[in-house]
PDB file of C-alpha atoms in Angstrom:
ATOM      1  CA  UNK A  75     100.477 112.323  89.481  1.00  0.00           C
ATOM      2  CA  UNK A  76     103.262 114.834  88.787  1.00  0.00           C
ATOM      3  CA  UNK A  77     102.164 118.432  88.930  1.00  0.00           C
ATOM      4  CA  UNK A  78     102.611 120.710  85.871  1.00  0.00           C
ATOM      5  CA  UNK A  79     105.520 122.539  87.457  1.00  0.00           C
ATOM      6  CA  UNK A  80     107.371 119.269  87.914  1.00  0.00           C
ATOM      7  CA  UNK A  81     106.685 118.321  84.280  1.00  0.00           C
ATOM      8  CA  UNK A  82     108.151 121.605  83.068  1.00  0.00           C
ATOM      9  CA  UNK A  83     111.287 121.282  85.152  1.00  0.00           C
ATOM     10  CA  UNK A  84     111.686 117.698  83.908  1.00  0.00           C
ATOM     11  CA  UNK A  85     112.365 118.967  80.373  1.00  0.00           C
ATOM     12  CA  UNK A  86     116.130 118.857  79.752  1.00  0.00           C
ATOM     13  CA  UNK A  87     118.098 122.028  78.963  1.00  0.00           C
ATOM     14  CA  UNK A  88     117.688 123.492  75.506  1.00  0.00           C
ATOM     15  CA  UNK A  89     120.697 122.883  73.261  1.00  0.00           C
ATOM     16  CA  UNK A  90     119.597 125.366  70.598  1.00  0.00           C
ATOM     17  CA  UNK A  91     119.734 129.126  70.192  1.00  0.00           C
ATOM     18  CA  UNK A  92     117.960 131.350  67.697  1.00  0.00           C
ATOM     19  CA  UNK A  93     118.148 134.754  66.085  1.00  0.00           C
ATOM     20  CA  UNK A  94     115.141 136.731  64.852  1.00  0.00           C
ATOM     21  CA  UNK A  95     115.060 139.146  61.919  1.00  0.00           C
ATOM     22  CA  UNK A  96     111.916 140.965  60.679  1.00  0.00           C
ATOM     23  CA  UNK A  97     111.342 140.562  56.940  1.00  0.00           C
ATOM     24  CA  UNK A  98     108.331 142.535  55.754  1.00  0.00           C
ATOM     25  CA  UNK A  99     105.225 141.045  57.335  1.00  0.00           C
ATOM     26  CA  UNK A 100     107.132 137.890  58.298  1.00  0.00           C
ATOM     27  CA  UNK A 101     109.795 136.935  60.824  1.00  0.00           C
ATOM     28  CA  UNK A 102     112.921 135.033  59.816  1.00  0.00           C
ATOM     29  CA  UNK A 103     114.152 132.776  62.632  1.00  0.00           C
ATOM     30  CA  UNK A 104     117.633 131.250  62.332  1.00  0.00           C
ATOM     31  CA  UNK A 105     118.326 128.319  64.664  1.00  0.00           C
ATOM     32  CA  UNK A 106     121.674 126.846  65.765  1.00  0.00           C
ATOM     33  CA  UNK A 107     122.409 123.731  67.785  1.00  0.00           C
ATOM     34  CA  UNK A 108     120.240 120.682  68.480  1.00  0.00           C
ATOM     35  CA  UNK A 109     116.478 120.269  68.228  1.00  0.00           C
ATOM     36  CA  UNK A 110     115.507 117.599  70.750  1.00  0.00           C
ATOM     37  CA  UNK A 111     113.204 117.345  73.772  1.00  0.00           C
ATOM     38  CA  UNK A 112     114.869 120.361  75.370  1.00  0.00           C
ATOM     39  CA  UNK A 113     113.952 122.524  72.388  1.00  0.00           C
ATOM     40  CA  UNK A 114     110.401 122.671  73.710  1.00  0.00           C
ATOM     41  CA  UNK A 115     111.736 125.484  75.857  1.00  0.00           C
ATOM     42  CA  UNK A 116     111.886 127.568  72.659  1.00  0.00           C
ATOM     43  CA  UNK A 117     108.133 127.342  72.078  1.00  0.00           C
ATOM     44  CA  UNK A 118     107.033 130.300  74.281  1.00  0.00           C
ATOM     45  CA  UNK A 119     109.436 132.614  72.441  1.00  0.00           C
ATOM     46  CA  UNK A 120     108.457 131.179  69.076  1.00  0.00           C
ATOM     47  CA  UNK A 121     104.771 131.719  69.882  1.00  0.00           C
ATOM     48  CA  UNK A 122     105.518 135.354  70.774  1.00  0.00           C
ATOM     49  CA  UNK A 123     107.447 135.816  67.530  1.00  0.00           C
ATOM     50  CA  UNK A 124     104.566 134.295  65.595  1.00  0.00           C
ATOM     51  CA  UNK A 125     102.093 136.664  67.261  1.00  0.00           C
ATOM     52  CA  UNK A 126     104.265 139.674  66.406  1.00  0.00           C
ATOM     53  CA  UNK A 127     104.531 138.656  62.757  1.00  0.00           C
ATOM     54  CA  UNK A 128     102.028 139.707  60.136  1.00  0.00           C
ATOM     55  CA  UNK A 129     101.784 136.431  58.249  1.00  0.00           C
ATOM     56  CA  UNK A 130     104.106 133.935  59.909  1.00  0.00           C
ATOM     57  CA  UNK A 131     107.637 132.640  60.410  1.00  0.00           C
ATOM     58  CA  UNK A 132     110.347 131.526  57.986  1.00  0.00           C
ATOM     59  CA  UNK A 133     112.800 129.083  59.573  1.00  0.00           C
ATOM     60  CA  UNK A 134     116.448 128.738  58.588  1.00  0.00           C
ATOM     61  CA  UNK A 135     117.772 125.510  60.063  1.00  0.00           C
ATOM     62  CA  UNK A 136     121.065 125.080  58.194  1.00  0.00           C
ATOM     63  CA  UNK A 137     123.062 125.196  61.442  1.00  0.00           C
ATOM     64  CA  UNK A 138     120.967 122.539  63.241  1.00  0.00           C
ATOM     65  CA  UNK A 139     123.327 119.605  63.648  1.00  0.00           C
ATOM     66  CA  UNK A 140     120.852 117.222  65.294  1.00  0.00           C
ATOM     67  CA  UNK A 141     117.076 116.887  65.091  1.00  0.00           C
ATOM     68  CA  UNK A 142     114.940 114.057  66.460  1.00  0.00           C
ATOM     69  CA  UNK A 143     111.203 113.440  66.685  1.00  0.00           C
ATOM     70  CA  UNK A 144     110.896 115.709  69.734  1.00  0.00           C
ATOM     71  CA  UNK A 145     112.412 118.534  67.724  1.00  0.00           C
ATOM     72  CA  UNK A 146     110.031 117.843  64.853  1.00  0.00           C
ATOM     73  CA  UNK A 147     107.115 117.974  67.279  1.00  0.00           C
ATOM     74  CA  UNK A 148     108.220 121.482  68.281  1.00  0.00           C
ATOM     75  CA  UNK A 149     107.979 122.527  64.625  1.00  0.00           C
ATOM     76  CA  UNK A 150     104.570 120.849  64.299  1.00  0.00           C
ATOM     77  CA  UNK A 151     103.315 122.578  67.456  1.00  0.00           C
ATOM     78  CA  UNK A 152     104.428 125.920  66.050  1.00  0.00           C
ATOM     79  CA  UNK A 153     102.699 125.160  62.753  1.00  0.00           C
ATOM     80  CA  UNK A 154      99.414 124.331  64.496  1.00  0.00           C
ATOM     81  CA  UNK A 155      99.598 127.613  66.426  1.00  0.00           C
ATOM     82  CA  UNK A 156     100.180 129.396  63.116  1.00  0.00           C
ATOM     83  CA  UNK A 157      97.092 127.748  61.594  1.00  0.00           C
ATOM     84  CA  UNK A 158      95.049 128.994  64.535  1.00  0.00           C
ATOM     85  CA  UNK A 159      96.252 132.530  63.743  1.00  0.00           C
ATOM     86  CA  UNK A 160      95.745 132.144  59.947  1.00  0.00           C
ATOM     87  CA  UNK A 161      99.508 132.313  59.447  1.00  0.00           C
ATOM     88  CA  UNK A 162     102.151 129.962  58.078  1.00  0.00           C
ATOM     89  CA  UNK A 163     105.474 128.465  59.163  1.00  0.00           C
ATOM     90  CA  UNK A 164     107.954 127.569  56.425  1.00  0.00           C
ATOM     91  CA  UNK A 165     111.367 125.916  56.434  1.00  0.00           C
ATOM     92  CA  UNK A 166     113.354 128.080  54.035  1.00  0.00           C
ATOM     93  CA  UNK A 167     116.605 126.145  54.406  1.00  0.00           C
ATOM     94  CA  UNK A 168     117.892 123.254  56.486  1.00  0.00           C
ATOM     95  CA  UNK A 169     120.908 121.030  57.073  1.00  0.00           C
ATOM     96  CA  UNK A 170     121.269 117.301  56.635  1.00  0.00           C
ATOM     97  CA  UNK A 171     119.822 116.359  60.048  1.00  0.00           C
ATOM     98  CA  UNK A 172     116.564 118.237  59.479  1.00  0.00           C
ATOM     99  CA  UNK A 173     116.355 117.227  55.812  1.00  0.00           C
ATOM    100  CA  UNK A 174     116.613 113.546  56.735  1.00  0.00           C
ATOM    101  CA  UNK A 175     113.875 113.742  59.368  1.00  0.00           C
ATOM    102  CA  UNK A 176     111.521 115.698  57.099  1.00  0.00           C
ATOM    103  CA  UNK A 177     111.997 113.094  54.380  1.00  0.00           C
ATOM    104  CA  UNK A 178     111.699 110.157  56.785  1.00  0.00           C
ATOM    105  CA  UNK A 179     108.419 111.422  58.253  1.00  0.00           C
ATOM    106  CA  UNK A 180     106.983 112.881  55.050  1.00  0.00           C
ATOM    107  CA  UNK A 181     106.565 116.315  56.621  1.00  0.00           C
ATOM    108  CA  UNK A 182     108.518 118.433  54.153  1.00  0.00           C
ATOM    109  CA  UNK A 183     105.387 119.603  52.328  1.00  0.00           C
ATOM    110  CA  UNK A 184     103.838 120.877  55.566  1.00  0.00           C
ATOM    111  CA  UNK A 185     106.572 123.499  55.833  1.00  0.00           C
ATOM    112  CA  UNK A 186     106.756 124.452  52.160  1.00  0.00           C
ATOM    113  CA  UNK A 187     106.396 128.088  51.199  1.00  0.00           C
ATOM    114  CA  UNK A 188     103.002 129.142  49.784  1.00  0.00           C
ATOM    115  CA  UNK A 189     102.755 128.202  46.137  1.00  0.00           C
ATOM    116  CA  UNK A 190     105.228 125.337  46.517  1.00  0.00           C
ATOM    117  CA  UNK A 191     102.818 122.571  47.576  1.00  0.00           C
ATOM    118  CA  UNK A 192     102.784 119.355  45.628  1.00  0.00           C
ATOM    119  CA  UNK A 193      99.445 120.181  44.008  1.00  0.00           C
ATOM    120  CA  UNK A 194     100.999 123.396  42.701  1.00  0.00           C
ATOM    121  CA  UNK A 195      98.154 125.574  43.971  1.00  0.00           C
ATOM    122  CA  UNK A 196      97.793 128.135  46.709  1.00  0.00           C
ATOM    123  CA  UNK A 197      94.536 128.047  48.719  1.00  0.00           C
ATOM    124  CA  UNK A 198      93.839 131.688  47.877  1.00  0.00           C
ATOM    125  CA  UNK A 199      94.026 131.242  44.093  1.00  0.00           C
ATOM    126  CA  UNK A 200      90.449 130.171  43.570  1.00  0.00           C
ATOM    127  CA  UNK A 201      88.152 127.231  44.084  1.00  0.00           C
ATOM    128  CA  UNK A 202      84.551 126.838  45.131  1.00  0.00           C
ATOM    129  CA  UNK A 203      83.139 128.733  48.142  1.00  0.00           C
ATOM    130  CA  UNK A 204      83.897 126.849  51.305  1.00  0.00           C
ATOM    131  CA  UNK A 205      86.745 124.922  49.687  1.00  0.00           C
ATOM    132  CA  UNK A 206      89.371 126.786  51.724  1.00  0.00           C
ATOM    133  CA  UNK A 207      87.632 125.864  54.990  1.00  0.00           C
ATOM    134  CA  UNK A 208      87.379 122.238  53.870  1.00  0.00           C
ATOM    135  CA  UNK A 209      91.063 122.226  52.960  1.00  0.00           C
ATOM    136  CA  UNK A 210      91.918 123.685  56.373  1.00  0.00           C
ATOM    137  CA  UNK A 211      89.934 120.946  58.157  1.00  0.00           C
ATOM    138  CA  UNK A 212      91.661 118.299  56.057  1.00  0.00           C
ATOM    139  CA  UNK A 213      95.056 119.823  56.856  1.00  0.00           C
ATOM    140  CA  UNK A 214      94.322 119.745  60.591  1.00  0.00           C
ATOM    141  CA  UNK A 215      93.213 116.110  60.350  1.00  0.00           C
ATOM    142  CA  UNK A 216      96.432 115.281  58.495  1.00  0.00           C
ATOM    143  CA  UNK A 217      98.397 117.091  61.204  1.00  0.00           C
ATOM    144  CA  UNK A 218      96.781 115.011  63.950  1.00  0.00           C
ATOM    145  CA  UNK A 219      97.553 111.786  62.103  1.00  0.00           C
ATOM    146  CA  UNK A 220     101.108 112.917  61.469  1.00  0.00           C
ATOM    147  CA  UNK A 221     101.678 113.820  65.115  1.00  0.00           C
ATOM    148  CA  UNK A 222     100.476 110.343  66.086  1.00  0.00           C
ATOM    149  CA  UNK A 223     102.909 108.803  63.596  1.00  0.00           C
ATOM    150  CA  UNK A 224     105.773 110.939  64.912  1.00  0.00           C
ATOM    151  CA  UNK A 225     104.947 109.862  68.476  1.00  0.00           C
ATOM    152  CA  UNK A 226     104.979 106.221  67.393  1.00  0.00           C
ATOM    153  CA  UNK A 227     108.264 106.727  65.586  1.00  0.00           C
ATOM    154  CA  UNK A 228     109.811 108.332  68.677  1.00  0.00           C
ATOM    155  CA  UNK A 229     108.592 105.462  70.852  1.00  0.00           C
ATOM    156  CA  UNK A 230     110.000 102.947  68.388  1.00  0.00           C
ATOM    157  CA  UNK A 231     113.377 104.705  68.412  1.00  0.00           C
ATOM    158  CA  UNK A 232     113.410 104.660  72.222  1.00  0.00           C
ATOM    159  CA  UNK A 233     112.367 101.008  72.639  1.00  0.00           C
ATOM    160  CA  UNK A 234     114.254  99.433  69.724  1.00  0.00           C
ATOM    161  CA  UNK A 235     117.553  98.944  71.628  1.00  0.00           C
ATOM    162  CA  UNK A 236     115.786  97.022  74.423  1.00  0.00           C
ATOM    163  CA  UNK A 237     113.919  94.862  71.926  1.00  0.00           C
ATOM    164  CA  UNK A 238     117.168  94.079  70.123  1.00  0.00           C
ATOM    165  CA  UNK A 239     118.782  93.102  73.431  1.00  0.00           C
ATOM    166  CA  UNK A 240     115.889  90.782  74.260  1.00  0.00           C
ATOM    167  CA  UNK A 241     116.114  89.185  70.846  1.00  0.00           C
ATOM    168  CA  UNK A 242     119.835  88.683  71.359  1.00  0.00           C
ATOM    169  CA  UNK A 243     119.168  86.950  74.688  1.00  0.00           C
ATOM    170  CA  UNK A 244     116.784  84.522  73.002  1.00  0.00           C
ATOM    171  CA  UNK A 245     119.254  83.890  70.192  1.00  0.00           C
ATOM    172  CA  UNK A 246     122.080  83.118  72.638  1.00  0.00           C
ATOM    173  CA  UNK A 247     119.950  81.066  75.037  1.00  0.00           C
ATOM    174  CA  UNK A 248     118.130  78.899  72.504  1.00  0.00           C
ATOM    175  CA  UNK A 249     120.342  79.027  69.417  1.00  0.00           C
ATOM    176  CA  UNK A 250     117.664  80.863  67.431  1.00  0.00           C
ATOM    177  CA  UNK A 251     118.142  82.863  64.276  1.00  0.00           C
ATOM    178  CA  UNK A 252     117.272  86.588  64.432  1.00  0.00           C
ATOM    179  CA  UNK A 253     114.021  85.894  62.570  1.00  0.00           C
ATOM    180  CA  UNK A 254     112.995  83.050  64.918  1.00  0.00           C
ATOM    181  CA  UNK A 255     113.874  85.103  68.003  1.00  0.00           C
ATOM    182  CA  UNK A 256     111.695  87.948  66.720  1.00  0.00           C
ATOM    183  CA  UNK A 257     108.856  85.489  66.100  1.00  0.00           C
ATOM    184  CA  UNK A 258     109.140  84.198  69.684  1.00  0.00           C
ATOM    185  CA  UNK A 259     108.936  87.724  71.076  1.00  0.00           C
ATOM    186  CA  UNK A 260     105.920  88.630  68.979  1.00  0.00           C
ATOM    187  CA  UNK A 261     104.075  85.393  69.724  1.00  0.00           C
ATOM    188  CA  UNK A 262     104.715  85.651  73.466  1.00  0.00           C
ATOM    189  CA  UNK A 263     103.613  89.289  73.449  1.00  0.00           C
ATOM    190  CA  UNK A 264     100.359  88.374  71.725  1.00  0.00           C
ATOM    191  CA  UNK A 265      99.620  85.313  73.858  1.00  0.00           C
ATOM    192  CA  UNK A 266     100.215  87.152  77.137  1.00  0.00           C
ATOM    193  CA  UNK A 267      98.609  90.447  76.065  1.00  0.00           C
ATOM    194  CA  UNK A 268     101.856  92.222  76.938  1.00  0.00           C
ATOM    195  CA  UNK A 269     103.260  95.128  74.963  1.00  0.00           C
ATOM    196  CA  UNK A 270     106.324  94.051  73.039  1.00  0.00           C
ATOM    197  CA  UNK A 271     108.675  96.618  74.570  1.00  0.00           C
ATOM    198  CA  UNK A 272     107.439  95.745  78.084  1.00  0.00           C
ATOM    199  CA  UNK A 273     108.121  92.046  77.448  1.00  0.00           C
ATOM    200  CA  UNK A 274     111.563  92.885  76.069  1.00  0.00           C
ATOM    201  CA  UNK A 275     112.352  95.047  79.109  1.00  0.00           C
ATOM    202  CA  UNK A 276     111.356  92.280  81.519  1.00  0.00           C
ATOM    203  CA  UNK A 277     113.310  89.692  79.560  1.00  0.00           C
ATOM    204  CA  UNK A 278     116.448  91.840  79.648  1.00  0.00           C
ATOM    205  CA  UNK A 279     115.883  92.206  83.389  1.00  0.00           C
ATOM    206  CA  UNK A 280     116.298  88.435  83.855  1.00  0.00           C
ATOM    207  CA  UNK A 281     119.977  88.852  83.004  1.00  0.00           C
ATOM    208  CA  UNK A 282     120.323  90.939  86.179  1.00  0.00           C
ATOM    209  CA  UNK A 283     118.435  88.491  88.374  1.00  0.00           C
ATOM    210  CA  UNK A 284     114.833  89.374  87.620  1.00  0.00           C
ATOM    211  CA  UNK A 285     112.168  86.809  86.855  1.00  0.00           C
ATOM    212  CA  UNK A 286     109.241  86.702  84.496  1.00  0.00           C
ATOM    213  CA  UNK A 287     105.752  85.871  85.772  1.00  0.00           C
ATOM    214  CA  UNK A 288     104.993  82.167  85.530  1.00  0.00           C
ATOM    215  CA  UNK A 289     102.343  82.564  82.773  1.00  0.00           C
ATOM    216  CA  UNK A 290     104.795  84.587  80.682  1.00  0.00           C
ATOM    217  CA  UNK A 291     107.510  81.974  81.197  1.00  0.00           C
ATOM    218  CA  UNK A 292     105.130  79.265  80.038  1.00  0.00           C
ATOM    219  CA  UNK A 293     104.090  81.161  76.926  1.00  0.00           C
ATOM    220  CA  UNK A 294     107.709  82.010  76.130  1.00  0.00           C
ATOM    221  CA  UNK A 295     108.727  78.366  76.464  1.00  0.00           C
ATOM    222  CA  UNK A 296     105.819  77.299  74.239  1.00  0.00           C
ATOM    223  CA  UNK A 297     106.757  79.921  71.641  1.00  0.00           C
ATOM    224  CA  UNK A 298     110.368  78.728  71.602  1.00  0.00           C
ATOM    225  CA  UNK A 299     109.309  75.092  71.342  1.00  0.00           C
ATOM    226  CA  UNK A 300     106.922  75.912  68.507  1.00  0.00           C
ATOM    227  CA  UNK A 301     109.375  78.064  66.593  1.00  0.00           C
ATOM    228  CA  UNK A 302     112.829  76.535  66.997  1.00  0.00           C
ATOM    229  CA  UNK A 303     114.027  73.419  65.107  1.00  0.00           C
ATOM    230  CA  UNK A 304     113.672  70.199  67.106  1.00  0.00           C
ATOM    231  CA  UNK A 305     117.384  69.448  67.270  1.00  0.00           C
ATOM    232  CA  UNK A 306     118.850  70.501  70.598  1.00  0.00           C
ATOM    233  CA  UNK A 307     118.350  70.335  74.314  1.00  0.00           C
ATOM    234  CA  UNK A 308     118.259  74.104  74.538  1.00  0.00           C
ATOM    235  CA  UNK A 309     115.159  74.152  72.367  1.00  0.00           C
ATOM    236  CA  UNK A 310     112.772  72.560  74.867  1.00  0.00           C
ATOM    237  CA  UNK A 311     111.915  76.005  76.224  1.00  0.00           C
ATOM    238  CA  UNK A 312     112.991  75.364  79.816  1.00  0.00           C
ATOM    239  CA  UNK A 313     116.555  76.558  80.085  1.00  0.00           C
ATOM    240  CA  UNK A 314     116.621  80.337  80.191  1.00  0.00           C
ATOM    241  CA  UNK A 315     114.475  81.545  83.023  1.00  0.00           C
TER     242      UNK A 315
END
């Protein structure tokens, strides 16, 4: 297993810079550049800035030209740290890249300024005793679910090109439509208890001389035979591997 030091050094360089400006009991942080996996290197400084603030951090992300799921996870990590300190993190302004990701993942509300939530209420404006604690627990549960969704989205973005290549191989080898090729991949994945992106990776590897295990070859051939029209020699499931 890699040691923690190796894991840290494995993070790519940070392609973002930031400027900090005190604003009353809050800190305004302006970020330039790209928020990707390397932006995790900003977290120690952001945590220090959060600690120094009275009530939290306001982010200005207008100059961020690229933001992916890793960058969003940095913002979510900072928000969770703020919750632990009874503070908030807001996105005061952002460019197109950040706007698109916030909309795509449904996370915009998590970084809204107090009083701007969809329910129109601020937790401190009233409610029954204990309601604020219940709301905080619900928020943390929502955060955990959201982080899982973001992780899944990132994995999907990383594995999609390989899956598309594998589908293209099946289309070219057996004369399948895109829909039928997708069905063959899914059926073979299910019948062999193999993750779809692992099956796709191994299938792409056959182009460079690799081979699939015999049971996988059999299930793939059966899936092709059961999915493709019965009108060609290439559809008997024996010609690709």
